[in-house]
mmCIF file of C-alpha atoms in Angstrom:
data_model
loop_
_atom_site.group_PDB
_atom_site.id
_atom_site.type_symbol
_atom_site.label_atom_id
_atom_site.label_comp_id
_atom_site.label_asym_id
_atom_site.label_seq_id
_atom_site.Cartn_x
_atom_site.Cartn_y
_atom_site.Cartn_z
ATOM 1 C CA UNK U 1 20.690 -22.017 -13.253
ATOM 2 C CA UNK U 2 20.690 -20.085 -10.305
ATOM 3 C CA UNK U 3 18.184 -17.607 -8.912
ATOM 4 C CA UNK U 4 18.570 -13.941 -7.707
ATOM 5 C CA UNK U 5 15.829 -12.122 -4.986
ATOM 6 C CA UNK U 6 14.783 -9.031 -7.396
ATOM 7 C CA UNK U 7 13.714 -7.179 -4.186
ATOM 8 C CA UNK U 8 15.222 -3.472 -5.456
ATOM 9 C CA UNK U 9 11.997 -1.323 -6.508
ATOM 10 C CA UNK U 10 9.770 -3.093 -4.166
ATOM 11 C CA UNK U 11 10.091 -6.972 -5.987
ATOM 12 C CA UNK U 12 10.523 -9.779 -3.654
ATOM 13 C CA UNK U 13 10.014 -13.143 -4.205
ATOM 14 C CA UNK U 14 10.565 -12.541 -8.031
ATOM 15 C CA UNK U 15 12.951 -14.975 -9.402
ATOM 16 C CA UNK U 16 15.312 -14.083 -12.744
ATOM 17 C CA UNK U 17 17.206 -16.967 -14.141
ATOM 18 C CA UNK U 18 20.739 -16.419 -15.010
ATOM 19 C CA UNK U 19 22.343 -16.023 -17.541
ATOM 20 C CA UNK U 20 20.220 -14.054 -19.847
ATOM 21 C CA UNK U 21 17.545 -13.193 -16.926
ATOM 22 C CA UNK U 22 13.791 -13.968 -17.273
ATOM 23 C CA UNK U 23 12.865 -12.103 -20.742
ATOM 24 C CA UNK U 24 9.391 -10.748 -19.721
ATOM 25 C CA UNK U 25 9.459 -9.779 -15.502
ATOM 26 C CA UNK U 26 6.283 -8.323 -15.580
ATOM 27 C CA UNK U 27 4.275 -11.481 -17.516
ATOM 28 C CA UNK U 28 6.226 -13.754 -14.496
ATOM 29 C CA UNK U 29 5.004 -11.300 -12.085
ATOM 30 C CA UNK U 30 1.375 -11.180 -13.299
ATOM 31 C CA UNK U 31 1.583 -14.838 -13.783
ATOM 32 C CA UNK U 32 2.512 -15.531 -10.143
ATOM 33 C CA UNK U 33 0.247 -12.669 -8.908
ATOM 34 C CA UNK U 34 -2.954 -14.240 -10.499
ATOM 35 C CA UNK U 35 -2.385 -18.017 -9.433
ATOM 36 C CA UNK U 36 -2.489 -17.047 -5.631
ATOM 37 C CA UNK U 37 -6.283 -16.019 -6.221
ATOM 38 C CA UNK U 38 -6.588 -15.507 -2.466
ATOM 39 C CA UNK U 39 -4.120 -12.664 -2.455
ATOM 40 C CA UNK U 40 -4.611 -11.395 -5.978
ATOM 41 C CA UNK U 41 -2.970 -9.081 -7.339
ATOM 42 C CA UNK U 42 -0.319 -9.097 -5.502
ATOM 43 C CA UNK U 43 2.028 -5.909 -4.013
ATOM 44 C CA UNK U 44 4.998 -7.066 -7.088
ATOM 45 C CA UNK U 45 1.624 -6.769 -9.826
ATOM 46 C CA UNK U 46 0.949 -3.348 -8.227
ATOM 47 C CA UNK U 47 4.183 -1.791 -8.290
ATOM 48 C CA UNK U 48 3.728 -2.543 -12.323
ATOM 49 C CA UNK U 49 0.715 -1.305 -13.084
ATOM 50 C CA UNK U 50 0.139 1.642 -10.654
ATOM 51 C CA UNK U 51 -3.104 2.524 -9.332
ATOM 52 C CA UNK U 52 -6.096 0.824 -11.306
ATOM 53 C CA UNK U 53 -9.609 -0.327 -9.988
ATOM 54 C CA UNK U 54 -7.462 -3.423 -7.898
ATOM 55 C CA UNK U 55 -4.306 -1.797 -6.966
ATOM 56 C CA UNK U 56 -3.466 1.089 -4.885
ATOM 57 C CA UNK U 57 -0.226 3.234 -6.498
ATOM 58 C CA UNK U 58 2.641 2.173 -4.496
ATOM 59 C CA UNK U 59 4.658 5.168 -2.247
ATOM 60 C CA UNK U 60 8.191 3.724 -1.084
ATOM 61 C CA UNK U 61 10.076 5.350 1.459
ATOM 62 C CA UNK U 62 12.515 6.221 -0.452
ATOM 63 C CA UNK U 63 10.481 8.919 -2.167
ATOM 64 C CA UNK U 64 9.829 10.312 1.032
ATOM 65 C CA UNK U 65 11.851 12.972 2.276
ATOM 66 C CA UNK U 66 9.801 15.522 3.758
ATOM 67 C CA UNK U 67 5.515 15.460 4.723
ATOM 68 C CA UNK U 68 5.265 17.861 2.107
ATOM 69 C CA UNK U 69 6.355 15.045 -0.248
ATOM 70 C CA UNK U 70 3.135 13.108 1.141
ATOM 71 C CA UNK U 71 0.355 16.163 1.464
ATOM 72 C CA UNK U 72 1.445 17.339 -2.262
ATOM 73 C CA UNK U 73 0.373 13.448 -3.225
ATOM 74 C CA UNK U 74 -3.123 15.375 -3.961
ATOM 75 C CA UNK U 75 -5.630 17.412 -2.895
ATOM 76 C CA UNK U 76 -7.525 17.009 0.385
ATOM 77 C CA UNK U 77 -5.063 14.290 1.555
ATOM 78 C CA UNK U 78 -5.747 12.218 4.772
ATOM 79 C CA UNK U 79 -3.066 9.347 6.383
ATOM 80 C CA UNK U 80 -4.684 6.297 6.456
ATOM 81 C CA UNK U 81 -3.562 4.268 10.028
ATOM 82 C CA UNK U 82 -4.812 0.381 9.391
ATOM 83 C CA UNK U 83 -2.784 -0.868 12.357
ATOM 84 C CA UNK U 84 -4.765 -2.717 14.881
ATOM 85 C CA UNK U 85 -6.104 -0.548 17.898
ATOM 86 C CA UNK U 86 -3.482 -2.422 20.279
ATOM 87 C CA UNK U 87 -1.134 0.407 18.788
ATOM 88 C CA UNK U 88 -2.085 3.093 21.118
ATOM 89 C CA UNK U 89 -0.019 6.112 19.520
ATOM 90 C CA UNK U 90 -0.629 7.343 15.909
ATOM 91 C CA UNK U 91 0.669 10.634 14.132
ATOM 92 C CA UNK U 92 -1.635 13.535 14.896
ATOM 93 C CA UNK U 93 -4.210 13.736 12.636
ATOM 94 C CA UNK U 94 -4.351 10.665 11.281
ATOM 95 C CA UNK U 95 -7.420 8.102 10.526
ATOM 96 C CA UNK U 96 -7.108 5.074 12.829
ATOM 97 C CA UNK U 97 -9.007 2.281 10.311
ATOM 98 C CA UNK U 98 -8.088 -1.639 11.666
ATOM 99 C CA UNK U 99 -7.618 -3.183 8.261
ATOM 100 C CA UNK U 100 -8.979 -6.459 10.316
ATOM 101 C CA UNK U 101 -12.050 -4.575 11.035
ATOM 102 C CA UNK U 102 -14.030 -4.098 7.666
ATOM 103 C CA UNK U 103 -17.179 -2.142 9.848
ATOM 104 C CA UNK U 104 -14.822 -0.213 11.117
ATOM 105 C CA UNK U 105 -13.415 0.471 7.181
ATOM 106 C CA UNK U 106 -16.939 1.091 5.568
ATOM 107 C CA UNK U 107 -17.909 3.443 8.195
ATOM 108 C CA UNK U 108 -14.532 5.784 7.882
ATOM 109 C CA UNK U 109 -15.388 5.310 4.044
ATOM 110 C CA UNK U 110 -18.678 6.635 4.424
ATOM 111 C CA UNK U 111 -17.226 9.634 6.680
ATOM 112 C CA UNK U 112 -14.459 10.939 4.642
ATOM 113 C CA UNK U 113 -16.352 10.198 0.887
ATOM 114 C CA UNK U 114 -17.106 14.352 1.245
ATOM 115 C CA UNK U 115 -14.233 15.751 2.748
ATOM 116 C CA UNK U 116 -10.960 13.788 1.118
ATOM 117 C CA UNK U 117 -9.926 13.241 -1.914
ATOM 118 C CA UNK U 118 -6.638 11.122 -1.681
ATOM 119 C CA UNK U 119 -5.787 8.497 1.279
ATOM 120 C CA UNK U 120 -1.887 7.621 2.025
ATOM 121 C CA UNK U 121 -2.497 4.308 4.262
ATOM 122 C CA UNK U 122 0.292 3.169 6.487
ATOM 123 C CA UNK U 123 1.056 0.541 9.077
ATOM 124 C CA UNK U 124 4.044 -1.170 10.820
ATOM 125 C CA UNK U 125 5.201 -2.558 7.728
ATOM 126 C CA UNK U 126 4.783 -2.128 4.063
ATOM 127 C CA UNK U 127 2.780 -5.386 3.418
ATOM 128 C CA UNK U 128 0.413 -4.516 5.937
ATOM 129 C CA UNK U 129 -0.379 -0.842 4.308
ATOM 130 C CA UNK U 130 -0.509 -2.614 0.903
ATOM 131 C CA UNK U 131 -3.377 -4.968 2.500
ATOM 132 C CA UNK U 132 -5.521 -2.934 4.255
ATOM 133 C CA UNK U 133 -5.354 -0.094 1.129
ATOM 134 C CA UNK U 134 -6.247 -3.022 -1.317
ATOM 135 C CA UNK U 135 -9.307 -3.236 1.080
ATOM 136 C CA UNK U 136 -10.481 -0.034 1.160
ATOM 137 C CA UNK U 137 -10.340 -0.285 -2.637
ATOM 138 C CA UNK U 138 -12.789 -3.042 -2.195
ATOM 139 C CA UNK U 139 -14.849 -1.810 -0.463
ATOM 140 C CA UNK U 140 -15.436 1.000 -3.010
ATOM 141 C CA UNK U 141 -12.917 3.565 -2.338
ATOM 142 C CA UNK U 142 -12.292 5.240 -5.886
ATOM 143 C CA UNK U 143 -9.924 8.328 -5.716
ATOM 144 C CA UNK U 144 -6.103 7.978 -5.190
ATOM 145 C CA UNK U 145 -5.145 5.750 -2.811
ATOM 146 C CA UNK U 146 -1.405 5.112 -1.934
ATOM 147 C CA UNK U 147 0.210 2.451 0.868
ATOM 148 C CA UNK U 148 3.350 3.581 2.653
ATOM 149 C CA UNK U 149 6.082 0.900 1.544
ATOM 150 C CA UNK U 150 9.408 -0.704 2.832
ATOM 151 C CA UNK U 151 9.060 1.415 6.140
ATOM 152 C CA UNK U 152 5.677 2.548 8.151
ATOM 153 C CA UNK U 153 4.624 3.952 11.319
ATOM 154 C CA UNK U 154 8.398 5.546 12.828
ATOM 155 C CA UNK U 155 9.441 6.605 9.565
ATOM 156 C CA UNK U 156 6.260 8.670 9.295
ATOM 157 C CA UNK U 157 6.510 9.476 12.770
ATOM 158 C CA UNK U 158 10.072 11.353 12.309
ATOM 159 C CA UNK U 159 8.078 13.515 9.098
ATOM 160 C CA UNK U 160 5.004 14.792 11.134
#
């Protein structure tokens, strides 16, 4: 049988089985999310369950059309920059937290606890926001916490 790339919605690497398809997508998903234990859960297993106490809630550009779509995301919202430092511009106002630098993470953690209640993390890429938000999640961060997907840094650029 041959395989198709179910990469609409934010799925990649997520192989139905034709014809018929693959009956349950989300059990294949959490399967294949939970045997690569170093990357667990994966961006695929987050996009199905939403935010929980492992996953941050998933914000593709495609729902983006305007900041206000991003600032109404809750209150007290703050954007979340995890590109490396080496990226010298960043849009006004937002955090710059290295996702390679976990100091650097607990210590913006520690700042903002008080003063925000919802973090929007971007990067370059998608994959990269959806790493460095599952790692402010472990390292404690509670509140809503969404990772700019399938487009990053210019894309916010052009909204702020």
């Amino acid at each position: 049988s041959s395989g198709i790339n179910a990469e609409y919605g934010g799925f990649k690497n997520v192989d139905s089985y034709y014809p018929g398809g693959f009956p349950d997508l989300q059990a294949k998903v959490e399967e294949t999310s939970e045997q690569d234990t170093e990357n667990y859960p994966s961006k695929n297993w987050c996009y199905i369950t939403g935010r929980s106490d492992i996953c941050p809630t998933p914000l593709p550009r495609s729902y983006v059309s305007t900041a206000d779509d991003i600032l109404s995301l809750g209150d007290k919202v703050k954007l979340v920059d995890v590109r490396p430092r080496s990226y010298k511009q960043s849009i006004k106002g937002a955090a710059r937290v290295p996702a390679n630098k976990k100091q650097a993470m607990k210590k913006f953690l520690k700042k903002v606890k008080e003063d925000v209640e919802t973090l929007v993390v971007f990067c370059e890429i998608g994959d990269l926001a959806f790493e460095g938000a599952k790692a402010i999640i472990k390292l404690g961060w509670e509140g809503p916490i969404y990772f700019f997907d399938n487009g990053g840094y210019k894309d916010l650029k052009k909204l702020f």
